[in-house]
Tab-separated table of C-alpha atoms and ligand atoms in Angstrom:
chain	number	residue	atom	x	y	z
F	1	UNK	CA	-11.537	26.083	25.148
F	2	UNK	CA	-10.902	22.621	24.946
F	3	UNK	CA	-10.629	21.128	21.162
F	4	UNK	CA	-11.307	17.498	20.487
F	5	UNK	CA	-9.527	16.614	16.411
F	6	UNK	CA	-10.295	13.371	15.091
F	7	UNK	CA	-7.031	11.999	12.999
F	8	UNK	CA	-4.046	13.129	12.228
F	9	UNK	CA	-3.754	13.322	9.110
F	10	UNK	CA	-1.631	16.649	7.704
F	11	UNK	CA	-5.125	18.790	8.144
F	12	UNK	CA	-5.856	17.132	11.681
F	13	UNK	CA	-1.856	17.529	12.539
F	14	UNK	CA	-1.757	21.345	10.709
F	15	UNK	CA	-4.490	22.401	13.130
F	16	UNK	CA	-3.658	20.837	16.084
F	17	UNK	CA	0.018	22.701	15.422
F	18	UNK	CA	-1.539	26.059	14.869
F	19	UNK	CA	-4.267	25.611	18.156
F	20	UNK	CA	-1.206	24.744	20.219
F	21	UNK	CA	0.861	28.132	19.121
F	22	UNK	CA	-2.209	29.619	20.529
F	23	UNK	CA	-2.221	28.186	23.807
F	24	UNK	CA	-5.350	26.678	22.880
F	25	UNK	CA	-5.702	23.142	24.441
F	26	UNK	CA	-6.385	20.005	21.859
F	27	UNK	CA	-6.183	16.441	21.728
F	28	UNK	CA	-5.626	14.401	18.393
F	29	UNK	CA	-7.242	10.986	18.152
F	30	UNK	CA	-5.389	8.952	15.506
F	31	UNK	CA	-6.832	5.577	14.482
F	32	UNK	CA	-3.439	3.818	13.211
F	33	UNK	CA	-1.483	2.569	15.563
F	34	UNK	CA	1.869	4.349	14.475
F	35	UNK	CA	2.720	7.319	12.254
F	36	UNK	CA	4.358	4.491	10.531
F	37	UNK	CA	1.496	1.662	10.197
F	38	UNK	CA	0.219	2.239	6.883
F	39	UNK	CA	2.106	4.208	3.750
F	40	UNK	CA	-0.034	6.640	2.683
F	41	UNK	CA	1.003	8.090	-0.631
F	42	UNK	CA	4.558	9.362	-1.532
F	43	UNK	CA	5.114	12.542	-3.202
F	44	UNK	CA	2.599	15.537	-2.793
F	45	UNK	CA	2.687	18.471	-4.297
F	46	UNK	CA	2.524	21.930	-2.130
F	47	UNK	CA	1.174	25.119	-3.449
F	48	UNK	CA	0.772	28.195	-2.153
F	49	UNK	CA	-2.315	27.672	-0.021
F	50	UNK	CA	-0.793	24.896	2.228
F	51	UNK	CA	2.441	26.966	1.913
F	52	UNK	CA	0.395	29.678	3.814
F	53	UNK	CA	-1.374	27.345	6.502
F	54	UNK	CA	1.642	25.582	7.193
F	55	UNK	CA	3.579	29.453	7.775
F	56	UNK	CA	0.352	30.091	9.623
F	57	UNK	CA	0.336	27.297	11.730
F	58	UNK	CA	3.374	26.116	12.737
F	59	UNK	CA	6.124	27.470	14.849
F	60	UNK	CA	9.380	28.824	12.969
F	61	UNK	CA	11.790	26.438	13.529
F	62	UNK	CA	9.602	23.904	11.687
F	63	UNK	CA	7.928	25.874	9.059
F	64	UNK	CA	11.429	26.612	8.216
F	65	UNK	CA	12.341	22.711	8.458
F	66	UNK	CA	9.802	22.205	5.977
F	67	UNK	CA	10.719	24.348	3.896
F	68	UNK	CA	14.417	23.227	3.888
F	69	UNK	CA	13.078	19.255	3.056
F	70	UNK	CA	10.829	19.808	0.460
F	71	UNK	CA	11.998	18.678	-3.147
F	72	UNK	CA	12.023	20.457	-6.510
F	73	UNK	CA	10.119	23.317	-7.887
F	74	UNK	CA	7.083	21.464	-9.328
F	75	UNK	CA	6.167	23.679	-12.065
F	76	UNK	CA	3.484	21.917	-14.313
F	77	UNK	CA	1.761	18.706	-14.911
F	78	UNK	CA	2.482	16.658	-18.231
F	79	UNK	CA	1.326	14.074	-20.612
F	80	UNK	CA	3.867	11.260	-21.691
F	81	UNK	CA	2.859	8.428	-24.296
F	82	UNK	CA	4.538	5.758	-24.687
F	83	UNK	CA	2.985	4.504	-27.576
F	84	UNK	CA	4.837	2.052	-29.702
F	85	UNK	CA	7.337	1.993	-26.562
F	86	UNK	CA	8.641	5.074	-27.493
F	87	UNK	CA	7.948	8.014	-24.399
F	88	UNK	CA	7.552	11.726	-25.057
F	89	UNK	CA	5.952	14.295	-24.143
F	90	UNK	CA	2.486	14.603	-25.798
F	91	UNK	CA	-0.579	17.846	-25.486
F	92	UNK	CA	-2.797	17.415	-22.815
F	93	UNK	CA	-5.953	15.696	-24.340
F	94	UNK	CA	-9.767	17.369	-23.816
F	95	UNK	CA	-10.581	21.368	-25.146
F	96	UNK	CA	-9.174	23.460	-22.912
F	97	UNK	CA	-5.693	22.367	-21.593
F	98	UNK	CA	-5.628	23.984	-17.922
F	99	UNK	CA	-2.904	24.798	-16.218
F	100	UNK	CA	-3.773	21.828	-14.165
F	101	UNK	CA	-1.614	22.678	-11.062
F	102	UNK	CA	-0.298	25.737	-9.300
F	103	UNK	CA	3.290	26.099	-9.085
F	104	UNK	CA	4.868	24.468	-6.132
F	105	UNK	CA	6.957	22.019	-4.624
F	106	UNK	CA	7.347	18.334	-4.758
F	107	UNK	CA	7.028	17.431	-1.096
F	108	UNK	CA	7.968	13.905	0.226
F	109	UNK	CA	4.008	12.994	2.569
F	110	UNK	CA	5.900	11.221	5.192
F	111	UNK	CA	8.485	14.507	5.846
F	112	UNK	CA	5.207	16.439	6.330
F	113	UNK	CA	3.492	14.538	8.648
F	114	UNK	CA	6.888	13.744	10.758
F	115	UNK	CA	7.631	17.389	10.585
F	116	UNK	CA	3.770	17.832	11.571
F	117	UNK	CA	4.209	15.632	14.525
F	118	UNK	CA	7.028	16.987	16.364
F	119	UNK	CA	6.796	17.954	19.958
F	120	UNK	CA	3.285	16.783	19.712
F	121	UNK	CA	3.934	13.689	21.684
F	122	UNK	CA	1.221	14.820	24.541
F	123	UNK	CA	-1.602	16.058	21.938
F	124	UNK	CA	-1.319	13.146	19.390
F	125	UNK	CA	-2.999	9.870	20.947
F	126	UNK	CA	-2.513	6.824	18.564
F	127	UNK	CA	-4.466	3.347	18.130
F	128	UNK	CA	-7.570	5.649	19.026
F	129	UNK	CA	-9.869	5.028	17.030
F	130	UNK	CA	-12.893	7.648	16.961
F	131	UNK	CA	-16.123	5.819	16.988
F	132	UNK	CA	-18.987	8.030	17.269
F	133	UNK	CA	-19.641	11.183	19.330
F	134	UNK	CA	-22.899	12.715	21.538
F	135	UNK	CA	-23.149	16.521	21.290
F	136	UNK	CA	-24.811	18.942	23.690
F	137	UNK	CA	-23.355	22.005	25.590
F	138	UNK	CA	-20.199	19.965	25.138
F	139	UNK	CA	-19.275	16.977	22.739
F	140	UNK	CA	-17.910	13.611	24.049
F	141	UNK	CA	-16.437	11.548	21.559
F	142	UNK	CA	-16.543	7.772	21.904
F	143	UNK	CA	-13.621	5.398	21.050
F	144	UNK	CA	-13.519	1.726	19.095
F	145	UNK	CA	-11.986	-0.058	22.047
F	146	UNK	CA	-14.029	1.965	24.874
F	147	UNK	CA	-13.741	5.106	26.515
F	148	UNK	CA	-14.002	8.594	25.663
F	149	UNK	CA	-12.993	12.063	25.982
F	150	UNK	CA	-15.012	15.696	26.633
F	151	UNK	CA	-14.521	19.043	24.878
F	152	UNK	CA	-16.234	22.276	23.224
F	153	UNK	CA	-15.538	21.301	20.065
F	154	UNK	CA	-14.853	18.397	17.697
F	155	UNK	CA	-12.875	18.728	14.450
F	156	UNK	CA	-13.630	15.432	11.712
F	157	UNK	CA	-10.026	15.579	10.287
F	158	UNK	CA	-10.704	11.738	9.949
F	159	UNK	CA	-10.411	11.473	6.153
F	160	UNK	CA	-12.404	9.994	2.995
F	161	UNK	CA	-14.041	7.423	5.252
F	162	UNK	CA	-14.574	9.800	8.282
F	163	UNK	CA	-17.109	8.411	11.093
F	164	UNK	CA	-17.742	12.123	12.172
F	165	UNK	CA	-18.839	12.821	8.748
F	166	UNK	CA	-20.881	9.379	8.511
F	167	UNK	CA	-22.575	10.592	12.071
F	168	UNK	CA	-22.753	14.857	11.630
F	169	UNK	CA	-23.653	14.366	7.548
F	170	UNK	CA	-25.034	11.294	6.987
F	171	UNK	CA	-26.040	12.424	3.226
F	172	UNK	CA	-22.604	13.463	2.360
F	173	UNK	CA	-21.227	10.101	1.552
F	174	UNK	CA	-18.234	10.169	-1.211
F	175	UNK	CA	-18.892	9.093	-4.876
F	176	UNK	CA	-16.400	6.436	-6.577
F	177	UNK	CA	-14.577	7.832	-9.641
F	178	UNK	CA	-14.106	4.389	-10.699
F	179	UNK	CA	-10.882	4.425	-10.915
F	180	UNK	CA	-7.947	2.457	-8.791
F	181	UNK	CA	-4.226	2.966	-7.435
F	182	UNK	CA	-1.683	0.783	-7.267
F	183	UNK	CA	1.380	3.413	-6.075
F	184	UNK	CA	4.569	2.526	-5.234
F	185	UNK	CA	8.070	4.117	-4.817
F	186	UNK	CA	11.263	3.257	-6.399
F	187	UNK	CA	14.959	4.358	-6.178
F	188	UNK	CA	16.515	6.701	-9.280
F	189	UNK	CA	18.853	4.730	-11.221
F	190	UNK	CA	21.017	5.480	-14.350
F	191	UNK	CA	18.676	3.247	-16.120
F	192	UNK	CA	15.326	4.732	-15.090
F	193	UNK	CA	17.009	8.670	-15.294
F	194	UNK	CA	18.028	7.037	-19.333
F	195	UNK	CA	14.210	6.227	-19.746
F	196	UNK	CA	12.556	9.218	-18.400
F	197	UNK	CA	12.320	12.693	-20.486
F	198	UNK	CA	14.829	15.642	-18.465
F	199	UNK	CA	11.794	17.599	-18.369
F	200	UNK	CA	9.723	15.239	-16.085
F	201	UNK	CA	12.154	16.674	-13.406
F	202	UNK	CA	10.006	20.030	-12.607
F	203	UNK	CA	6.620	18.555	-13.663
F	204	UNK	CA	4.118	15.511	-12.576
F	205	UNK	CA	3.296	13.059	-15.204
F	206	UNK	CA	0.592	10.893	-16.290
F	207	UNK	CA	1.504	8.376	-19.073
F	208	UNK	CA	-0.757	6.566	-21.895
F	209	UNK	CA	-0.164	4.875	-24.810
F	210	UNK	CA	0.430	1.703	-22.721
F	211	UNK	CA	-1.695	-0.461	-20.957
F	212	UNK	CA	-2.150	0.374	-17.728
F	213	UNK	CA	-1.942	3.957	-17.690
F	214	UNK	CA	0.291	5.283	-15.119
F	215	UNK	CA	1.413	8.587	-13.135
F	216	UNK	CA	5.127	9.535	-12.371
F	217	UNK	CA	6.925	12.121	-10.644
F	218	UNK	CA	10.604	12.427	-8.875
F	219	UNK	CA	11.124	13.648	-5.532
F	220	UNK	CA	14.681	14.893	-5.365
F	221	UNK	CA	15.195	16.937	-2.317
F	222	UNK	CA	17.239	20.558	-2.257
F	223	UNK	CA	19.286	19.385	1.535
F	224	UNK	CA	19.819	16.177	3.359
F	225	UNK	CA	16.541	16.269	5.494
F	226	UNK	CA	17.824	14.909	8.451
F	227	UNK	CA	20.948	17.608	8.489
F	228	UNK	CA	18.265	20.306	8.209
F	229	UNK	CA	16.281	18.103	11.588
F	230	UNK	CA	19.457	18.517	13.170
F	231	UNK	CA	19.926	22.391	13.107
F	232	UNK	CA	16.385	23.250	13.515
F	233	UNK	CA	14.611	20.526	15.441
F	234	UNK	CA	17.522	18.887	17.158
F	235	UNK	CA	16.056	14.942	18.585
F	236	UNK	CA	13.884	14.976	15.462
F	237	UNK	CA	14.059	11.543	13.475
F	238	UNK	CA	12.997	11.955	9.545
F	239	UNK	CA	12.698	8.256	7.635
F	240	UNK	CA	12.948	9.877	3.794
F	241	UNK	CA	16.781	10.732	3.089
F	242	UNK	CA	16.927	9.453	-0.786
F	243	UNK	CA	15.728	10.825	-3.648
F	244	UNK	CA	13.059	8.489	-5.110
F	245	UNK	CA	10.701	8.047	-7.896
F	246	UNK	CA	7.221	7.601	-7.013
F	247	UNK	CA	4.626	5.990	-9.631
F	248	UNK	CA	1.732	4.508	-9.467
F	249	UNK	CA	-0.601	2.287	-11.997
F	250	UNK	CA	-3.890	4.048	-12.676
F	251	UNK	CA	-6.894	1.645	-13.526
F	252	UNK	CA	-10.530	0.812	-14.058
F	253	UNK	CA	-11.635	-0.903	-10.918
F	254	UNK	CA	-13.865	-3.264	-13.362
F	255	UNK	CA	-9.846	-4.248	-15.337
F	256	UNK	CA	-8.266	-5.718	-11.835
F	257	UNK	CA	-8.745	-9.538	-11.683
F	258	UNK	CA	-9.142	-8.627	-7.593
F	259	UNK	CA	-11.609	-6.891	-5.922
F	260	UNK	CA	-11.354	-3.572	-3.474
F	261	UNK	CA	-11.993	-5.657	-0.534
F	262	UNK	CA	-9.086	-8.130	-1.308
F	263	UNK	CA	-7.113	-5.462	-2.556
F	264	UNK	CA	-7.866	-3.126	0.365
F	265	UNK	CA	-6.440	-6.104	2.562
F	266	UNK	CA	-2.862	-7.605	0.249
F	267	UNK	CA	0.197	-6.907	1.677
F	268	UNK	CA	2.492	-4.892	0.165
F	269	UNK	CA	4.860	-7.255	-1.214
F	270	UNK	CA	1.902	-8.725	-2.858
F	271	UNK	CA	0.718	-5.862	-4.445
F	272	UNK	CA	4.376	-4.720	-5.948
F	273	UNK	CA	4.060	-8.844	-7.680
F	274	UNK	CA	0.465	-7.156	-8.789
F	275	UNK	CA	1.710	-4.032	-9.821
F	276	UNK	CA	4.777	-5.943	-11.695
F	277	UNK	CA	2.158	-8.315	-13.289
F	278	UNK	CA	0.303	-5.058	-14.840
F	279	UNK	CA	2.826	-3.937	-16.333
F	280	UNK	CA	4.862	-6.601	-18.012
F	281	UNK	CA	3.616	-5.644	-21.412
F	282	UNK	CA	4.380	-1.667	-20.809
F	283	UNK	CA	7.428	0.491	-22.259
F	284	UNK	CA	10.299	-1.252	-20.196
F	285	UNK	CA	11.932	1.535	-19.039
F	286	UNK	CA	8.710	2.194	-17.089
F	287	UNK	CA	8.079	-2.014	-16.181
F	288	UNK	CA	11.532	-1.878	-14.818
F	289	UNK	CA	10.797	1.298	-12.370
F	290	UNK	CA	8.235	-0.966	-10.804
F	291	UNK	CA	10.270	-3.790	-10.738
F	292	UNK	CA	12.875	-2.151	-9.094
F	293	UNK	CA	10.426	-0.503	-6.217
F	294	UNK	CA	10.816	-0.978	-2.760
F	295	UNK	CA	7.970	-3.590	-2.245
F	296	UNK	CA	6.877	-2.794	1.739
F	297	UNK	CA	6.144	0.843	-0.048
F	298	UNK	CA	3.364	-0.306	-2.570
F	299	UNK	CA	-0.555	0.572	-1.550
F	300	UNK	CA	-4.141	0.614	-2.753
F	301	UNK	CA	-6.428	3.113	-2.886
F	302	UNK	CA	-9.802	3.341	-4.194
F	303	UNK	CA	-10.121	6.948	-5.767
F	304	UNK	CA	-13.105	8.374	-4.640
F	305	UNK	CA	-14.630	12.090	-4.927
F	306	UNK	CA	-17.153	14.038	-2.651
F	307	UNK	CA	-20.912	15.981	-4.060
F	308	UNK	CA	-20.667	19.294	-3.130
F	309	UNK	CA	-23.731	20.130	-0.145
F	310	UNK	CA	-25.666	23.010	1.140
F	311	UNK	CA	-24.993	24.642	3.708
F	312	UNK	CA	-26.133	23.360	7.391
F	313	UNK	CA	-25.950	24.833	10.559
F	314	UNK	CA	-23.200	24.936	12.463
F	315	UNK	CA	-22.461	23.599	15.862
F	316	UNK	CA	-19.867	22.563	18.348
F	317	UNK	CA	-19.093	19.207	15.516
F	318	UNK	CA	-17.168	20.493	12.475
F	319	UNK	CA	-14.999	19.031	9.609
F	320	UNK	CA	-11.911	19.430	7.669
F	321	UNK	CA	-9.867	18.194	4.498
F	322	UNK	CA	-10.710	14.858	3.143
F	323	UNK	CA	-13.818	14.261	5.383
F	324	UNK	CA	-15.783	17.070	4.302
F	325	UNK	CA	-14.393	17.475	0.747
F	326	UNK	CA	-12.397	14.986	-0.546
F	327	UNK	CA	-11.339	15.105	-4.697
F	328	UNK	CA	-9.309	13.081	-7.243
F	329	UNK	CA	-5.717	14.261	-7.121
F	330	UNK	CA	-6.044	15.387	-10.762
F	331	UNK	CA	-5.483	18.739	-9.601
F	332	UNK	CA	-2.947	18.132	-6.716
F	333	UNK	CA	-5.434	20.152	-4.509
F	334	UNK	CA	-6.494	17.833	-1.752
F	335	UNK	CA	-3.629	17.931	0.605
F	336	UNK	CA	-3.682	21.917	0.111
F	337	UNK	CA	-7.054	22.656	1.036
F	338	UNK	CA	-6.766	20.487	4.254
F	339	UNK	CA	-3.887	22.534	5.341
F	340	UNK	CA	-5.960	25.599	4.414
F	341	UNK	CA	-8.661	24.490	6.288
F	342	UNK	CA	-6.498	24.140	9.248
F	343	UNK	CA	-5.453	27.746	8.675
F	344	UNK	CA	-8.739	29.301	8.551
F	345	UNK	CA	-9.914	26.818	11.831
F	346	UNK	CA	-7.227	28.431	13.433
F	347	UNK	CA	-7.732	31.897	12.909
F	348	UNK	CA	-11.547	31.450	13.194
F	349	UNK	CA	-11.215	29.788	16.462
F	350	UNK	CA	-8.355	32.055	17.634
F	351	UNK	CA	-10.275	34.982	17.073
F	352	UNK	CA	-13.643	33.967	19.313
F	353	UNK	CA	-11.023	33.411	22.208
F	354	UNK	CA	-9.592	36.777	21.961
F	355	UNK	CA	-12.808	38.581	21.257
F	356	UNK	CA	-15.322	36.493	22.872
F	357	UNK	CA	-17.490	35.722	20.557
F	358	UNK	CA	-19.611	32.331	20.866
F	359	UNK	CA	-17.601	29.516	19.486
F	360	UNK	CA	-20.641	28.507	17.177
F	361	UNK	CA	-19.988	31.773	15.087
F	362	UNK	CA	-16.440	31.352	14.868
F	363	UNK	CA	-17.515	27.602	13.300
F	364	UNK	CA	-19.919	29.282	11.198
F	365	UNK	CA	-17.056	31.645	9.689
F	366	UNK	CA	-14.955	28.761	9.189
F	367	UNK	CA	-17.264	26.467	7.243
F	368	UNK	CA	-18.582	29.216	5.297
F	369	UNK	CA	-15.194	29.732	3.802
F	370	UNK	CA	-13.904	25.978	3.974
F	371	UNK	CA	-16.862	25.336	2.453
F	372	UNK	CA	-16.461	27.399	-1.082
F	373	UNK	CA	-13.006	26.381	-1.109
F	374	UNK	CA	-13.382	23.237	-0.796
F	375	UNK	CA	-16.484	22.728	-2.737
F	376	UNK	CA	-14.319	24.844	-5.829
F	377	UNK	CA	-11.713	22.641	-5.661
F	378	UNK	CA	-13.632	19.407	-5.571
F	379	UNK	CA	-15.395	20.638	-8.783
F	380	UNK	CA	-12.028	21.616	-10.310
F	381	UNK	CA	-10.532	18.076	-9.699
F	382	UNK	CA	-13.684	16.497	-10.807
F	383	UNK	CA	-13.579	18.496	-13.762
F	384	UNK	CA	-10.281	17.560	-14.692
F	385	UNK	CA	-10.774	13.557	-14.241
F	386	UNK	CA	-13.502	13.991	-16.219
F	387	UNK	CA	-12.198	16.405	-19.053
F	388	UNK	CA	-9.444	13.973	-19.714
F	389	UNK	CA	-8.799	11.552	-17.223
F	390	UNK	CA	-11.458	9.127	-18.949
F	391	UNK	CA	-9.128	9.493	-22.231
F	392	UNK	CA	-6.000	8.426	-20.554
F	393	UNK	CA	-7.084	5.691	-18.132
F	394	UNK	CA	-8.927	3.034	-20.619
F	395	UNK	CA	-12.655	1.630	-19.426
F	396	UNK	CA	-13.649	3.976	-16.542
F	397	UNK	CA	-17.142	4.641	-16.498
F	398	UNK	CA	-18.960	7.435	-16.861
F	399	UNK	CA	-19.618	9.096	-14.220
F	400	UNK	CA	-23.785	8.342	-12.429
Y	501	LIG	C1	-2.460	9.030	-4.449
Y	501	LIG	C2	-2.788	10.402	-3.958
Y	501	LIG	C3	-1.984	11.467	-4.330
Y	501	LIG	C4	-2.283	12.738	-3.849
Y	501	LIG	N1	-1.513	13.802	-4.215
Y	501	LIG	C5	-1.813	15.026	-3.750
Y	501	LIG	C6	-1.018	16.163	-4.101
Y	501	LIG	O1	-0.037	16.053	-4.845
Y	501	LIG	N2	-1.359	17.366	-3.555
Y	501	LIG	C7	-2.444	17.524	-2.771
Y	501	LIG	O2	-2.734	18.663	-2.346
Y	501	LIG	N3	-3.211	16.472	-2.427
Y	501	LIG	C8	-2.924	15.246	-2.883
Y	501	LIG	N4	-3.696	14.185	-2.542
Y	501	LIG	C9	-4.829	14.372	-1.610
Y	501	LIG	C10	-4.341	14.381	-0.177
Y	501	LIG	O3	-3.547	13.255	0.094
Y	501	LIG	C11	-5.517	14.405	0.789
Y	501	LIG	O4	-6.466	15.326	0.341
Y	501	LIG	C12	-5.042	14.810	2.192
Y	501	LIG	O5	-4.203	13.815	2.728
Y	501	LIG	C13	-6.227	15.058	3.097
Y	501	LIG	O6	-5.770	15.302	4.391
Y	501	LIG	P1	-6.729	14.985	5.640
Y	501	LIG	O7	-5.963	15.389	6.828
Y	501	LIG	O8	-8.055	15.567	5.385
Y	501	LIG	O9	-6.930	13.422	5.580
Y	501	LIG	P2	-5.861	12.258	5.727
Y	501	LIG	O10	-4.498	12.746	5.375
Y	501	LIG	O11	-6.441	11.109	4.970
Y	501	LIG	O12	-5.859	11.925	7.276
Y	501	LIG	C14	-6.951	11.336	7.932
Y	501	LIG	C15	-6.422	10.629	9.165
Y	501	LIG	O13	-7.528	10.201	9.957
Y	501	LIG	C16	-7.283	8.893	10.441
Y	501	LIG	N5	-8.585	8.276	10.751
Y	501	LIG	C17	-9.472	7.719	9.903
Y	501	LIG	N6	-10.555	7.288	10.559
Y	501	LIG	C18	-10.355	7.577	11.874
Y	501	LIG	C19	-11.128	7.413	13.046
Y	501	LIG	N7	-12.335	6.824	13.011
Y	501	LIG	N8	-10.620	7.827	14.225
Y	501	LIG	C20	-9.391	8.415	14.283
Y	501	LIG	N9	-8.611	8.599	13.181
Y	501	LIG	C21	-9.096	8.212	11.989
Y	501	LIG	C22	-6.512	8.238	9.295
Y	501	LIG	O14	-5.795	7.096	9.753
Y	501	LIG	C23	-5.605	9.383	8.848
Y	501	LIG	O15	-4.392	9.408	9.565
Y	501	LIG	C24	-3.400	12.920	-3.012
Y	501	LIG	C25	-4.182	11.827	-2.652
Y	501	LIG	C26	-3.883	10.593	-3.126
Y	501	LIG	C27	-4.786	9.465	-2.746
């Protein structure tokens, strides 16, 4: 069985891992040209379900590697205003005040996906950019720059804007929230530690009561990553060796002077001057964490969510994570349920090799269950944007 993954991404890069400890043969097709190209978020947090994929699907060593470089407990989310400049801890607007998250850990993104990349020099094939794909007995998938490549079965790990998705499911297109990012990631200083409540420490927070609304969290990890590389993954390189703070702006799209397009294409130093021109009227403790952050780290993003579909029938074209079911990070779920996905692939897939079943059911078993996962979660998130999110983040629209 030959498997043909399309990004790598953590779910594309989770799977890949776990098909590999089979002896299952796969090839990753990553778009960017480098693992390093683009910066794609900071700080995620891991619960229990990617916990479990990632145990599931990678060897030992660097399951236990992970585990070693991931931050703080991250216990809950919280509220902060800083109304009248002054920031504390406030209840979590709308009725019911969920839980919001599961407990887990603060884990730095770019760890992960280095940690999900090692020894996978000769499956992971970057500046391949997936184009479209022809299915039959077999499926050949087609790249940007020409040529292509042939297996039993293609995986669209390929994100929010996935061209397997666009091709396979041409109905399931994502749904704007509305809503924009402007993240970035600063170092911890005496004077941002001074402005920050001690309890932010084990939570996530969003912050109102100051125009723009914002989202903070620290990532302060337990060991020196690269020591932990050393012992258990000796060659390994990890970038992330200092704690940091990681914020971002959260915004109407309709209250940004620019545009997604023009946003979609500023550089990062461009975008900090943006995010430090939003926020010069904020609390100052939180306009001087922006300030103060490490401009080549700043990005966009358009937040976007996915309609839950019903079922089709399966085939030798599947999908995973953000491409099938991708959700506001209200809930810190999105990066979990790709990794779960890549667990259940992985079993599914495992399991019609060693009992010979047809690879078709094994696909059916796996988007059956990805499927209500995913779909749960999405609502979840959804929920939770729309419960309160609207109330913190001023003019977002209702959603259509
Ligand atoms: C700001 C922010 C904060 C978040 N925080 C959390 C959190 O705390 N916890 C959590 O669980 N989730 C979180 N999420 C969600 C999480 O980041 C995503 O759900 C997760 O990354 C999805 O993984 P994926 O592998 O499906 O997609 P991605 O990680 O997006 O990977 C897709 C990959 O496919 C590549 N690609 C795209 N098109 C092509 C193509 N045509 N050909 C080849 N390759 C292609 C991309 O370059 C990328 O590398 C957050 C999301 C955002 C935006």
């Amino acid at each position: 069985m030959r498997v043909l993954v399309a990004g790598a991404g953590l779910g594309g890069l989770c799977l890949a891992q776990g098909l590999r400890q089979a002896g299952i043969d796969v090839a990753v097709f990553e778009k960017d040209a480098s693992p390093r190209s683009r910066t794609q978020g900071h700080r995620i947090h891991i619960d229990h379900r990617g916990d479990d994929a990632l145990r599931t699907c990678l060897p030992a060593p660097l399951y236990r590697l992970y585990l070693d470089t991931r931050g703080q407990p991250n216990e809950r989310f919280q509220v902060l205003s800083a109304a009248e400049h002054r920031l504390r801890e406030v209840p979590i607007p709308g009725p019911a005040a969920p839980a919001i998250i599961n407990p887990g850990s603060a884990v730095s993104r770019l760890t992960l996906r280095e940690i999900l990349l090692a020894g996978m020099d000769e499956v992971v094939h970057f500046g391949r950019a997936v184009d479209r794909f022809e299915s039959g007995d077999r499926v050949r998938v087609h790249f940007r720059d020409g040529g292509s490549d042939t297996g039993d079965l293609l995986v669209g790990a390929d994100g929010i804007g996935s061209a397997v998705r666009r091709q396979y499911l041409p109905d399931a297109e994502p749904r704007d929230t509305g809503v924009r990012w402007i993240g970035g990631k600063s170092p911890i200083t005496s004077e941002s530690s001074a402005t920050l409540p001690p309890g932010l420490g084990g939570s996530f927070a969003a912050v109102t009561g100051s125009d723009p609304a914002m989202a903070i969290g620290y990532l302060r990890f337990a060991n020196d990553p690269q020591e932990s590389a050393d012992r258990l993954w000796p060659g390994l390189r990890l970038t992330d060796r200092a704690d940091f703070l990681m914020w971002a702006i959260t915004i109407a799209a309709a209250q940004l002077p620019d545009g997604d397009a023009t946003l979609s294409a500023t550089d990062p130093a461009t975008l900090h001057q943006r995010a430090v021109e939003l926020t010069r009227r904020s609390h100052p403790g939180l306009r001087a964490i922006v300030e103060q952050g490490w401009p080549e780290h700043t990005f966009f993003l358009r937040m976007a969510t996915s309609v839950p579909l019903a079922a089709w029938r399966p085939s030798n074209v599947t999908l995973l994570g953000d491409a099938i079911h991708a959700m506001p990070p209200a809930k810190g779920s999105g990066a979990n349920t790709a990794l779960a996905d890549a667990g259940t692939l992985t079993r599914c897939l495992l399991s019609a090799r060693n009992q010979g079943t047809p690879l078709v059911t094994a696909v059916g078993d796996y988007e059956k269950e990805m499927t209500d996962r995913g779909f749960d979660a999405v609502r979840a998130s959804t929920e939770v944007l729309e419960s309160f999110g609207r109330e913190l983040i001023n003019g977002v629209p209702e959603p259509r």
